[in-house]
Amino acid sequence: MNVVRNDKGYTILIVLLTIVVIGLIAPPLINSVMSSSLQNQKTEENVQLENLTEMGIHYFRNDVAKNITAGGMTTSKSPNEIMAALKKIDEAELIPLDTDSGTMKYRVGYINEVRYDPEDSNYILIDYMSEAFVNDAKDDKVETYRLKYTGTSVGEEDDENEEEPPPPGGNGKGCLDLHSKNGKIHLSGKTYCYLNGSFVIDEPIKITGQAKLEIDGSVVFRKSVDIAGQGKLDIFGASHLYENVFVRGNGKIIIDGSVQFDKTPSRKGNGSIKVNSQEYN
């Protein structure tokens, strides 16, 4: 007796099982492939952003070398002249790059007011930013350029461009009174003051640029003394300094006589304090 077998039911079952298995496996595989593709695209964008910001930094350095420095890392331009020669970041032009992979562009410029280094007024600081854009992504880098200043004076430009004749000597503090404002004395530019006699100076005093204060006699400074740039304080007699003493840049204090510092003086840069022809320690 022959038995007729019908395998059609098994075939349909196998086909259905195959479809179900493919349906279960395919979505994770597709998601994995798409995620990997997006990740690669994101990584490529990050690399492009980093390259563009570095390109902007080199562009800025070349711009500084071309328009600001006098060779190497020195400049004779004042902070105001430097800002006039460079662009601020929000005023800088976006520089596009030709590419088949999307929109790429960058810009670079200074972000803060160019200034003398508060730690050493013989140097100028330029804070600048490089911004990069790749499609909708953005990145930026900030650096500070430090240049040696080789101009004739260092400090507050508005005052130091004025050259004043030496005032007549005498027993009064008339010269200091002329340069006293808001309870502070500031000698700047090429100002020269000469005092003869014994004095007590109750106001903070600052000497910058190429200014000079010469005292022929004894003196007491009750407030702070700040000498910066190429400023100079010469004392021919006894002196007593109660508060902080700062000597920065190429500033100098020269004392021929006895001296008492109630607080240890601070010296930065090439600042010098000499007492009776010896460097003060």
Coordinates of C-alpha atoms in Angstrom, one line a residue:
M1 CA 0.0 0.0 0.0
N2 CA 1.5 3.3 -1.1
V3 CA 1.3 6.4 1.2
V4 CA 1.3 9.7 -0.6
R5 CA 3.2 12.4 1.4
N6 CA 2.3 16.1 1.1
D7 CA 5.3 18.5 2.0
K8 CA 3.6 21.7 1.0
G9 CA 2.5 22.5 4.6
Y10 CA 6.2 22.2 5.8
T11 CA 7.4 24.5 3.0
I12 CA 5.0 27.2 3.9
L13 CA 5.9 26.9 7.6
I14 CA 9.6 27.2 6.8
V15 CA 9.0 30.3 4.6
L16 CA 7.0 31.9 7.4
L17 CA 9.7 31.1 10.0
T18 CA 12.4 32.6 7.7
I19 CA 10.4 35.8 7.3
V20 CA 9.9 36.1 11.1
V21 CA 13.6 35.6 11.8
I22 CA 14.7 38.1 9.1
G23 CA 12.1 40.6 10.6
L24 CA 13.6 40.2 14.0
I25 CA 17.3 40.4 12.9
A26 CA 17.1 43.1 10.2
P27 CA 16.0 46.2 12.3
P28 CA 18.9 46.0 14.8
L29 CA 21.3 45.5 11.9
I30 CA 19.9 48.4 10.0
N31 CA 20.1 50.6 13.1
S32 CA 23.6 49.5 13.8
V33 CA 24.7 50.4 10.2
M34 CA 22.9 53.8 10.4
S35 CA 24.4 54.6 13.8
S36 CA 27.8 53.7 12.6
S37 CA 27.4 55.9 9.5
L38 CA 26.2 58.9 11.7
Q39 CA 29.0 58.4 14.1
N40 CA 31.5 58.4 11.3
Q41 CA 29.9 61.6 9.9
K42 CA 30.1 63.2 13.4
T43 CA 33.7 62.2 13.8
E44 CA 34.6 63.6 10.4
E45 CA 32.9 66.9 11.3
N46 CA 34.8 67.1 14.6
V47 CA 38.1 66.6 12.7
Q48 CA 37.2 69.2 10.2
L49 CA 36.2 71.7 13.0
E50 CA 39.5 71.1 14.7
N51 CA 41.5 71.6 11.5
L52 CA 39.5 74.8 10.7
T53 CA 40.2 76.3 14.1
E54 CA 43.9 75.5 13.8
M55 CA 43.8 77.1 10.3
G56 CA 42.3 80.3 11.9
I57 CA 45.0 80.4 14.5
H58 CA 47.7 80.2 11.9
Y59 CA 45.9 82.9 9.8
F60 CA 45.8 85.2 12.8
R61 CA 49.5 84.6 13.6
N62 CA 50.4 85.4 10.0
D63 CA 48.2 88.6 10.2
V64 CA 50.0 89.7 13.4
A65 CA 53.4 88.9 11.8
K66 CA 52.6 90.9 8.7
N67 CA 50.9 94.0 10.2
I68 CA 51.9 94.2 13.9
T69 CA 55.3 92.8 14.7
A70 CA 58.6 94.4 13.8
G71 CA 60.3 90.9 13.5
G72 CA 59.9 88.0 15.9
M73 CA 57.7 88.6 18.9
T74 CA 58.2 92.4 19.3
T75 CA 56.2 95.4 18.3
S76 CA 56.5 99.2 18.5
K77 CA 52.7 99.6 18.1
S78 CA 50.5 100.7 21.0
P79 CA 47.4 98.7 22.0
N80 CA 45.2 101.2 20.2
E81 CA 47.2 100.9 17.0
I82 CA 47.1 97.2 17.2
M83 CA 43.3 97.2 17.5
A84 CA 43.0 99.5 14.5
A85 CA 45.1 97.1 12.4
L86 CA 43.2 93.9 13.4
K87 CA 39.6 92.9 13.4
K88 CA 37.4 92.1 16.4
I89 CA 35.9 88.6 16.2
D90 CA 32.3 89.7 15.7
E91 CA 33.4 92.1 12.9
A92 CA 35.7 89.6 11.2
E93 CA 34.7 88.3 7.8
L94 CA 33.7 84.6 7.5
I95 CA 36.1 82.8 5.2
P96 CA 34.4 80.0 3.2
L97 CA 36.2 76.9 1.9
D98 CA 35.3 75.0 -1.3
T99 CA 34.2 71.5 -0.4
D100 CA 31.9 68.7 -1.7
S101 CA 31.0 67.5 1.8
G102 CA 29.1 70.5 3.0
T103 CA 29.5 74.1 4.2
M104 CA 32.8 74.9 5.8
K105 CA 34.0 78.4 6.9
Y106 CA 36.0 80.1 9.7
R107 CA 36.9 83.5 11.1
V108 CA 39.3 84.9 13.6
G109 CA 39.8 88.1 15.6
Y110 CA 40.6 89.6 19.0
I111 CA 38.0 89.2 21.7
N112 CA 39.1 91.6 24.5
E113 CA 40.7 95.0 24.4
V114 CA 44.4 94.8 23.6
R115 CA 46.3 95.8 26.7
Y116 CA 49.6 96.1 28.4
D117 CA 50.5 93.1 30.5
P118 CA 49.5 94.0 34.1
E119 CA 52.4 91.9 35.3
D120 CA 55.0 93.5 33.1
S121 CA 54.1 96.7 31.2
N122 CA 56.9 96.0 28.7
Y123 CA 54.7 93.4 27.1
I124 CA 51.3 93.6 25.2
L125 CA 48.6 91.0 25.4
I126 CA 46.2 90.1 22.6
D127 CA 43.4 87.7 23.4
Y128 CA 42.0 86.3 20.2
M129 CA 39.5 83.6 19.1
S130 CA 39.3 81.3 16.0
E131 CA 35.8 80.1 15.2
A132 CA 35.0 77.3 12.8
F133 CA 31.7 76.2 11.2
V134 CA 31.0 72.9 9.5
N135 CA 27.4 72.5 8.3
D136 CA 25.4 73.2 11.6
A137 CA 28.3 72.4 13.9
K138 CA 30.6 75.0 15.5
D139 CA 33.8 75.0 17.5
D140 CA 36.2 77.7 18.7
K141 CA 39.6 78.1 20.3
V142 CA 41.0 81.0 22.3
E143 CA 44.6 82.0 22.7
T144 CA 46.6 84.9 24.1
Y145 CA 49.4 86.5 22.0
R146 CA 52.2 88.1 24.1
L147 CA 54.4 90.6 22.4
K148 CA 57.4 92.5 23.6
Y149 CA 56.7 96.2 23.4
T150 CA 59.6 98.3 22.0
G151 CA 57.9 101.7 21.9
T152 CA 59.3 104.8 23.6
S153 CA 56.9 104.7 26.5
V154 CA 54.7 102.2 28.2
G155 CA 51.4 102.8 30.0
E156 CA 48.4 105.0 29.5
E157 CA 48.8 106.5 26.1
D158 CA 46.6 109.6 26.4
D159 CA 48.8 110.9 29.2
E160 CA 52.1 109.6 28.2
N161 CA 52.1 111.2 24.8
E162 CA 52.3 114.6 26.5
E163 CA 55.7 116.0 27.2
E164 CA 55.9 118.5 30.0
P165 CA 58.7 120.8 30.9
P166 CA 60.4 120.3 34.3
P167 CA 58.6 122.4 36.9
P168 CA 60.8 124.7 39.1
G169 CA 62.3 123.1 42.1
G170 CA 61.5 124.2 45.6
N171 CA 60.3 123.2 49.0
G172 CA 56.7 122.6 48.0
K173 CA 54.9 119.7 46.4
G174 CA 53.5 121.8 43.6
C175 CA 54.5 119.4 40.9
L176 CA 52.9 116.4 42.6
D177 CA 49.7 118.5 43.3
L178 CA 49.4 119.2 39.6
H179 CA 49.3 115.4 38.9
S180 CA 47.0 114.5 41.7
K181 CA 43.5 113.4 40.9
N182 CA 40.9 111.6 42.9
G183 CA 43.3 111.1 45.8
K184 CA 46.1 109.6 43.7
I185 CA 49.3 110.9 42.1
H186 CA 50.2 109.7 38.7
L187 CA 53.3 110.9 36.8
S188 CA 53.3 109.7 33.2
G189 CA 54.8 110.3 29.8
K190 CA 58.0 112.3 30.2
T191 CA 56.9 114.2 33.3
Y192 CA 59.7 115.3 35.6
C193 CA 59.2 116.4 39.2
Y194 CA 61.9 117.7 41.5
L195 CA 61.4 118.2 45.2
N196 CA 63.9 119.7 47.6
G197 CA 63.4 119.3 51.3
S198 CA 61.6 116.9 53.7
F199 CA 58.2 115.6 52.6
V200 CA 55.4 113.3 53.8
I201 CA 53.3 112.0 50.8
D202 CA 49.9 110.8 51.9
E203 CA 48.6 109.7 48.5
P204 CA 49.3 106.6 46.5
I205 CA 51.8 107.4 43.8
K206 CA 52.3 105.8 40.4
I207 CA 55.1 106.6 38.0
T208 CA 54.9 105.2 34.4
G209 CA 56.2 105.8 30.9
Q210 CA 59.5 107.8 31.1
A211 CA 58.4 109.9 34.1
K212 CA 60.8 110.7 36.9
L213 CA 60.4 111.9 40.5
E214 CA 63.6 113.2 42.1
I215 CA 63.6 114.0 45.8
D216 CA 66.6 115.8 47.3
G217 CA 65.9 115.2 51.0
S218 CA 64.1 112.9 53.3
V219 CA 60.6 111.5 52.4
V220 CA 57.9 109.4 53.9
F221 CA 55.4 107.5 51.6
R222 CA 52.3 106.6 53.7
K223 CA 50.5 104.9 50.7
S224 CA 51.5 102.6 47.9
V225 CA 54.3 103.3 45.4
D226 CA 54.0 101.8 41.9
I227 CA 56.8 102.3 39.4
A228 CA 56.2 100.8 35.9
G229 CA 57.4 101.1 32.3
Q230 CA 60.6 103.1 32.4
G231 CA 59.5 105.2 35.4
K232 CA 62.1 106.2 37.9
L233 CA 62.1 107.3 41.6
D234 CA 65.4 108.9 42.8
I235 CA 65.8 109.8 46.5
F236 CA 68.9 111.5 47.9
G237 CA 68.2 111.1 51.6
A238 CA 66.4 109.0 54.2
S239 CA 63.1 107.3 53.2
H240 CA 60.3 105.3 54.8
L241 CA 57.7 103.4 52.8
Y242 CA 54.7 102.2 54.8
E243 CA 52.6 100.4 52.2
N244 CA 53.1 98.1 49.1
V245 CA 55.9 99.0 46.7
F246 CA 55.7 97.6 43.1
V247 CA 58.5 97.9 40.6
R248 CA 57.6 96.5 37.2
G249 CA 58.8 96.6 33.6
N250 CA 62.0 98.6 33.5
G251 CA 61.0 100.7 36.5
K252 CA 63.7 101.8 39.0
I253 CA 63.9 103.0 42.5
I254 CA 67.3 104.5 43.5
I255 CA 67.9 105.5 47.1
D256 CA 71.1 107.1 48.4
G257 CA 70.5 107.1 52.1
S258 CA 68.8 105.0 54.8
V259 CA 65.6 103.2 53.9
Q260 CA 62.8 101.3 55.7
F261 CA 60.3 99.2 53.8
D262 CA 57.4 98.1 56.1
K263 CA 56.3 95.6 53.5
T264 CA 58.5 93.5 51.2
P265 CA 58.7 95.3 47.8
S266 CA 57.4 93.4 44.7
R267 CA 59.7 93.3 41.6
K268 CA 58.7 92.0 38.3
G269 CA 60.2 92.0 34.8
N270 CA 63.4 94.1 34.9
G271 CA 62.3 96.2 37.9
S272 CA 65.1 97.3 40.1
I273 CA 65.6 98.7 43.6
K274 CA 69.0 100.0 44.5
V275 CA 70.0 101.3 47.9
N276 CA 73.4 103.0 48.2
S277 CA 74.4 101.5 44.8
Q278 CA 73.5 97.9 45.9
E279 CA 70.6 95.9 44.7
Y280 CA 68.0 95.7 47.5
N281 CA 67.3 92.1 48.7

